[in-house]
Coordinates of N, CA and C and ligand atoms in Angstrom, one line a residue:
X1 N 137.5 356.5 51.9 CA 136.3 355.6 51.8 C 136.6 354.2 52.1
X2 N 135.6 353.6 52.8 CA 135.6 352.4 53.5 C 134.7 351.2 52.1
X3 N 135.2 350.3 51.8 CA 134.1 349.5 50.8 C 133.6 348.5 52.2
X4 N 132.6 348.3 51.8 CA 132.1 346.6 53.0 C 131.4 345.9 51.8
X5 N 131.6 344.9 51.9 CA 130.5 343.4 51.2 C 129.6 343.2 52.1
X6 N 128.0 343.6 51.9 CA 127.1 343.7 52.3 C 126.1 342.3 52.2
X7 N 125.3 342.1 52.8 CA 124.0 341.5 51.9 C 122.9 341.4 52.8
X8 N 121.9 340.9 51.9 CA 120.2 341.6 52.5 C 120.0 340.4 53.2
X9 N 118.2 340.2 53.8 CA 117.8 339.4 54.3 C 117.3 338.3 53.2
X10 N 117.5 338.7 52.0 CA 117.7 337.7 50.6 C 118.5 337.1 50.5
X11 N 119.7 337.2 50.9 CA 121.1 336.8 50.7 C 121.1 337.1 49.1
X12 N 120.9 338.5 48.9 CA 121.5 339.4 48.0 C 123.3 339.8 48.3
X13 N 124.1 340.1 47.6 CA 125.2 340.4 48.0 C 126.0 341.6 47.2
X14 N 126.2 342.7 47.5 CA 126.5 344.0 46.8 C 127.4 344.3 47.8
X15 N 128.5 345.4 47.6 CA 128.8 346.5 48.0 C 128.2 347.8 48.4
X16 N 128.9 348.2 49.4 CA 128.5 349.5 49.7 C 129.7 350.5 49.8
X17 N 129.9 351.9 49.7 CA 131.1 352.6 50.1 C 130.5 353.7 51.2
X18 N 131.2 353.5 52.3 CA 131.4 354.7 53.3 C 132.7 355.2 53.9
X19 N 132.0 356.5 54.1 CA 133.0 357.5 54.8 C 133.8 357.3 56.0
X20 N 133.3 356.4 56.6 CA 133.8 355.8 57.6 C 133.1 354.7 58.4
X21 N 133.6 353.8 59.4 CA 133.0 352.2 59.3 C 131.8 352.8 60.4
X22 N 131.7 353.5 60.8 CA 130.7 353.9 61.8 C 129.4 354.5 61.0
X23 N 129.8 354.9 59.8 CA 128.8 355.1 58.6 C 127.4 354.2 58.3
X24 N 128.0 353.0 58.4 CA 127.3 351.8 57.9 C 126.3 351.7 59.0
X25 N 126.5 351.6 60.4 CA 125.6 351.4 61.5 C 124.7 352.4 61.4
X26 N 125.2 353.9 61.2 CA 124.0 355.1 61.5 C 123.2 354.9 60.0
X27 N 123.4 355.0 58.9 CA 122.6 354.6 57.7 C 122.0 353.7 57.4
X28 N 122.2 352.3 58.5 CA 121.3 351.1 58.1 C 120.4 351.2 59.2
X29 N 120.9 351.9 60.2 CA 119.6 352.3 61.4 C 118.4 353.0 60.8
X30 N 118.8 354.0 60.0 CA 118.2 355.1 59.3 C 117.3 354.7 58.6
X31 N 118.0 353.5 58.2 CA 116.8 352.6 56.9 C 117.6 353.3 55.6
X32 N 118.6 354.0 55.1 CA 119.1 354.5 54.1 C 119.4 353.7 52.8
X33 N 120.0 352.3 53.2 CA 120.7 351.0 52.6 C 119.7 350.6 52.1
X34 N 119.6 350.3 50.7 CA 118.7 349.1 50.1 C 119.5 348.3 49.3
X35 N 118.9 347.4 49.6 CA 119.8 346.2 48.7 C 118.7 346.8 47.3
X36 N 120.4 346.3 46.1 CA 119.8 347.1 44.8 C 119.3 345.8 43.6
X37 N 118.9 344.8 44.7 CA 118.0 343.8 43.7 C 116.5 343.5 44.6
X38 N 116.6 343.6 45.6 CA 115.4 343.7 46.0 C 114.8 344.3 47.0
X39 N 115.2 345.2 46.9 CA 115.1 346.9 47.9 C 114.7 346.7 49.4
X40 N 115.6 345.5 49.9 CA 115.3 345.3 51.0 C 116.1 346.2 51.3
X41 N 115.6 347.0 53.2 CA 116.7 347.9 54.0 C 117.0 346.7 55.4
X42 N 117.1 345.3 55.0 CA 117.5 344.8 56.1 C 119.0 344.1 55.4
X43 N 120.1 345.2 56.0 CA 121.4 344.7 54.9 C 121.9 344.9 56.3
X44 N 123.4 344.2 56.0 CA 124.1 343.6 57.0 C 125.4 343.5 56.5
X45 N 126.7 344.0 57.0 CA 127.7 343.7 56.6 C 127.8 342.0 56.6
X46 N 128.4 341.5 55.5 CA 129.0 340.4 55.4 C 129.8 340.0 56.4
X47 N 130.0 339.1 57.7 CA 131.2 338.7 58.2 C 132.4 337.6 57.7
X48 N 133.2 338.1 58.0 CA 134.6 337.6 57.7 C 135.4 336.5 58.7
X49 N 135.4 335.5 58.4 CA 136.1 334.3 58.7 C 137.1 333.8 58.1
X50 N 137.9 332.8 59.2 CA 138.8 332.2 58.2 C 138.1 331.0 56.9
X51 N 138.7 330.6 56.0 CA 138.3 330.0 54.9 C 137.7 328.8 56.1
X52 N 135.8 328.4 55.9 CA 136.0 327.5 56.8 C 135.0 326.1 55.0
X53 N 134.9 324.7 55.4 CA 134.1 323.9 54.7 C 132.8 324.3 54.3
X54 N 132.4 324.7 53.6 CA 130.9 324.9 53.2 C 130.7 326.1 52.5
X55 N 131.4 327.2 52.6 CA 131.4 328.2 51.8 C 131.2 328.3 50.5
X56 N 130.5 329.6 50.4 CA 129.3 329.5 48.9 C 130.6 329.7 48.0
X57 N 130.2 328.9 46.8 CA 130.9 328.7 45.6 C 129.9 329.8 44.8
X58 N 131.2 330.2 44.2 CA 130.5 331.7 43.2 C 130.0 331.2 41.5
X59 N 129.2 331.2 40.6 CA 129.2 331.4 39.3 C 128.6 329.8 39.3
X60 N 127.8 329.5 40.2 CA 127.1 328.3 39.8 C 125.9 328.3 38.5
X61 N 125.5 327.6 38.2 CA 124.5 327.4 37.3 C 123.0 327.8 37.4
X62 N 122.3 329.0 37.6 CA 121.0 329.6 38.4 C 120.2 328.6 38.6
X63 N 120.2 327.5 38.0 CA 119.3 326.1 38.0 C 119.7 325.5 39.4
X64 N 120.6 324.7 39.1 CA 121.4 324.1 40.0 C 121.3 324.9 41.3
X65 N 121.5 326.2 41.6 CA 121.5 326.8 42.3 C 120.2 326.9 43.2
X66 N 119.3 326.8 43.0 CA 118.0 326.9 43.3 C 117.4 326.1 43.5
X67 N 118.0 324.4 43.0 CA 117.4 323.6 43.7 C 118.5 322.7 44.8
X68 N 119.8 323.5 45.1 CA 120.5 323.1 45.6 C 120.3 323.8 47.1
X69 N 119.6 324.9 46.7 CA 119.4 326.3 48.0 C 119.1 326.0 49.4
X70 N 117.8 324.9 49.8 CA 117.7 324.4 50.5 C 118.7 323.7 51.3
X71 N 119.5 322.9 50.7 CA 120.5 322.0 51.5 C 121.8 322.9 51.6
X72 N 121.9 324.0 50.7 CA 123.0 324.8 51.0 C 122.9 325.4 52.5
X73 N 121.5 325.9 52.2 CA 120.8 327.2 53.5 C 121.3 326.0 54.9
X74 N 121.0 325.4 55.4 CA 120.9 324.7 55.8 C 122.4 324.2 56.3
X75 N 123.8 323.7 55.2 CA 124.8 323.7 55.7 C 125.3 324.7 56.0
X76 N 124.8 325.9 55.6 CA 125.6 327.3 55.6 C 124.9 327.9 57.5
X77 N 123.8 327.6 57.7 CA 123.6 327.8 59.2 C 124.2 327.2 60.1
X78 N 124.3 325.7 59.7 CA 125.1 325.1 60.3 C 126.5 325.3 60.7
X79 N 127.6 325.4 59.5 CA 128.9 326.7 59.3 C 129.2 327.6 60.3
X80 N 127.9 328.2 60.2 CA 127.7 329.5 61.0 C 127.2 329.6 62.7
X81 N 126.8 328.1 62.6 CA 126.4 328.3 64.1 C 128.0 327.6 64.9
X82 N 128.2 327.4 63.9 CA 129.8 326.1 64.4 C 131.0 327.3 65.1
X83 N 130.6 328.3 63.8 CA 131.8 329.5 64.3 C 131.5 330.1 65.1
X84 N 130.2 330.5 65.2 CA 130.0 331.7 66.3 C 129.7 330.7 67.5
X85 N 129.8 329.3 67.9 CA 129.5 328.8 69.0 C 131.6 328.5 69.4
X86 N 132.5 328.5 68.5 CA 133.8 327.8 68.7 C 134.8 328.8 68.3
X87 N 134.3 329.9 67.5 CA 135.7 331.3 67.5 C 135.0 331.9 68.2
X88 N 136.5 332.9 68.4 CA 136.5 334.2 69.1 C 135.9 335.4 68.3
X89 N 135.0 336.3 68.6 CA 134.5 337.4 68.3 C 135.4 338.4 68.2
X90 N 136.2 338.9 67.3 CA 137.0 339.9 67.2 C 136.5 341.1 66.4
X91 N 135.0 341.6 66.2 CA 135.0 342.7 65.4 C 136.0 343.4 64.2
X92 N 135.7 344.4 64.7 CA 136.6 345.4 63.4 C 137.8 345.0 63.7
X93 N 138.3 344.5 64.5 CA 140.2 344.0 64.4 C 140.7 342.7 63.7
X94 N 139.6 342.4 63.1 CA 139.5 340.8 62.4 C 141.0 340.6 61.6
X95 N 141.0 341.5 60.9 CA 142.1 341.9 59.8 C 143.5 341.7 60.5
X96 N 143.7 342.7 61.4 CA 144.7 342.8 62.2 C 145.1 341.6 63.0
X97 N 143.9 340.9 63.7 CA 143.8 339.8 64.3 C 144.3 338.4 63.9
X98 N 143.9 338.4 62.4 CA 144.4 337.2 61.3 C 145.3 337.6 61.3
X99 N 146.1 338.4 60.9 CA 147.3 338.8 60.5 C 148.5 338.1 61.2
X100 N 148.1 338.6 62.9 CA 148.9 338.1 63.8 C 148.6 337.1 63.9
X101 N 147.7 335.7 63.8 CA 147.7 334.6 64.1 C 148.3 334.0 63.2
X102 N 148.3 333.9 62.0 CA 149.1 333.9 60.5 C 150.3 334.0 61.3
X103 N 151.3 334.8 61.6 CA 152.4 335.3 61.5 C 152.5 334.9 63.0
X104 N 151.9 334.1 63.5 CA 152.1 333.5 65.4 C 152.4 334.3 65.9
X105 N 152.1 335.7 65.6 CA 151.9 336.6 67.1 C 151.1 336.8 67.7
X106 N 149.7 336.2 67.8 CA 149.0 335.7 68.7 C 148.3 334.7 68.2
X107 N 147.7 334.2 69.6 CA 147.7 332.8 70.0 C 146.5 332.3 68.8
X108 N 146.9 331.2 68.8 CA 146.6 330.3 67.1 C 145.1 329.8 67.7
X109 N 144.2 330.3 67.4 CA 142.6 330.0 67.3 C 141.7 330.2 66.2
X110 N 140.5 330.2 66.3 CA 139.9 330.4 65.3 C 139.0 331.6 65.9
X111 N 138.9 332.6 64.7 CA 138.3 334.2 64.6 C 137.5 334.2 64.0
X112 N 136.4 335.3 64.1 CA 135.2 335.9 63.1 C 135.4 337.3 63.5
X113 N 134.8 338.1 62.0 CA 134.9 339.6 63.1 C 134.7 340.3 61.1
X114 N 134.3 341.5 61.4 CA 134.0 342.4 60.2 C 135.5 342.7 59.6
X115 N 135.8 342.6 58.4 CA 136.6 343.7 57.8 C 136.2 344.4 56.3
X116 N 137.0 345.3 55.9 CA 136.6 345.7 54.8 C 136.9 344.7 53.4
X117 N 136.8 345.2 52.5 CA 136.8 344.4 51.2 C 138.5 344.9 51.0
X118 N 139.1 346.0 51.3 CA 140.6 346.2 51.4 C 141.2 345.2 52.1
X119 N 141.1 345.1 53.3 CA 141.8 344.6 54.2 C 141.3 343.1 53.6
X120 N 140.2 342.4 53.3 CA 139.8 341.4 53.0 C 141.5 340.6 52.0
X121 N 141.3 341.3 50.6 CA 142.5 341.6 49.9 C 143.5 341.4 50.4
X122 N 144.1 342.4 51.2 CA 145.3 342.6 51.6 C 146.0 341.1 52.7
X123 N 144.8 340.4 53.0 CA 145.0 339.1 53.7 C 145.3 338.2 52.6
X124 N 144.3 338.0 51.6 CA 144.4 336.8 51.1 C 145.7 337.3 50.1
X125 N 146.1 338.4 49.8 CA 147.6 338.6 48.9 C 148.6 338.1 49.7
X126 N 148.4 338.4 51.1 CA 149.9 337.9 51.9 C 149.5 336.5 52.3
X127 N 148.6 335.8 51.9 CA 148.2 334.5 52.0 C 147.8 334.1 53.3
X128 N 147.2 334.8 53.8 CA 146.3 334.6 55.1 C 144.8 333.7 54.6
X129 N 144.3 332.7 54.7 CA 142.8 332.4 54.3 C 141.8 332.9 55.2
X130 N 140.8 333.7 54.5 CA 139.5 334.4 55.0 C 138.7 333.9 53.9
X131 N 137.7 333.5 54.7 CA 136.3 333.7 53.8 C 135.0 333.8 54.4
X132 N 134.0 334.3 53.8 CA 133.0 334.9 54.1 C 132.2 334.0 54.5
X133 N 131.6 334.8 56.0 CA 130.6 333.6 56.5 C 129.2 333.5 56.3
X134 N 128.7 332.1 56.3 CA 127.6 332.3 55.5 C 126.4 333.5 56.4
X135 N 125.3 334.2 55.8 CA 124.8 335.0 56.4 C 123.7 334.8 57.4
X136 N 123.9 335.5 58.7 CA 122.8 335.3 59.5 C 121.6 335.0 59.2
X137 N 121.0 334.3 59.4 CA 119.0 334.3 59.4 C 118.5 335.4 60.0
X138 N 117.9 336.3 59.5 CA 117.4 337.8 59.5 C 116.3 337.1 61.2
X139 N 116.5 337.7 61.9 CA 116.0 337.9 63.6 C 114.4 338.9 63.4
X140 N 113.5 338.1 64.5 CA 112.5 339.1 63.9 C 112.4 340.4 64.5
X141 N 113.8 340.5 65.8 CA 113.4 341.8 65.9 C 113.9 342.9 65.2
X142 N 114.8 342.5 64.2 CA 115.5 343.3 63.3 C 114.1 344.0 62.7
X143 N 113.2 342.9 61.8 CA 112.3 343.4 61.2 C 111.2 344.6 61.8
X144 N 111.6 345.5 61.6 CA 110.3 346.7 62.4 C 110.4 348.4 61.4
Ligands
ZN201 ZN1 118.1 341.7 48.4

C-alpha cells in the first residue's frame, strides 16, 4: 500500500491509501476520492518540494487562520508559481532525485515532483529538506 497526502479544491488535506501509485489517477478520474470534510471529488495529490519560504505552518489558531487566509493564499501562489516557473519537474522520482542531489550525485538544482508520505519520511530522517507545496488553484477544466 502506497499512502499519498492529498487535498481538495478547499485546501482540505487528508490521506489516502492505494494499491499502487497508478491507483490514485484511475480513482480520482472515476470521481471515487472525496475529500472527507467537504466531499469534494476534486482531490489532488499534494506536491513535494524542497523546504521552500512561505510554507503552511501547522496548528495555527482557527481565528488567526482565517483572517490571515487571504494573504497566505496569495504568498502561497506566489511560492508555487516561483517553483514551477524555476525547478525541474521530476514526478514520481522526486524522492530518489532529492536523495541524489543531497548526497551530490546529481547536479545541485531545485526539484518538485510527487512522492509518497514514506518516502516523504524517509528524506526528512536522513535529513534531506522537503516540504509541501502550496496547492494548485483548482483549473476550470478540471471542474466537469
Ligand atoms: Zn475538502
Amino acid at each position: 500500500m502506497i499512502r499519498y497526502a492529498l487535498a481538495c479544491d478547499q485546501e482540505h488535506e487528508f490521506e489516502g491509501w492505494f494499491a499502487a501509485s497508478a491507483d490514485f489517477e484511475t480513482q480520482s478520474a472515476r470521481g471515487l476520492i472525496e475529500c472527507p470534510v467537504c466531499a469534494s471529488r476534486i482531490v489532488r495529490k499534494q506536491i513535494m518540494a524542497p523546504a521552500v519560504a512561505g510554507a503552511k505552518k501547522r496548528g495555527a489558531p482557527a481565528g488567526a487562520e482565517s483572517a490571515k487566509r487571504a494573504v497566505m493564499m496569495e504568498a502561497m501562489a506566489r511560492v508555487r508559481a516561483h517553483v514551477e516557473d524555476t525547478f525541474d519537474y521530476v514526478g514520481d522520482t522526486f524522492a530518489r532525485e532529492a536523495r541524489a542531489i543531497h548526497e551530490g550525485k546529481s547536479e545541485d538544482r531545485g526539484i518538485y515532483g510527487e512522492a509518497t508520505a514514506a518516502e516523504v519520511k524517509g528524506l526528512v530522517e536522513d535529513g534531506v529538506p522537503v516540504a509541501a507545496l502550496p496547492p494548485e488553484p483548482p483549473k476550470k477544466s478540471d471542474v466537469n
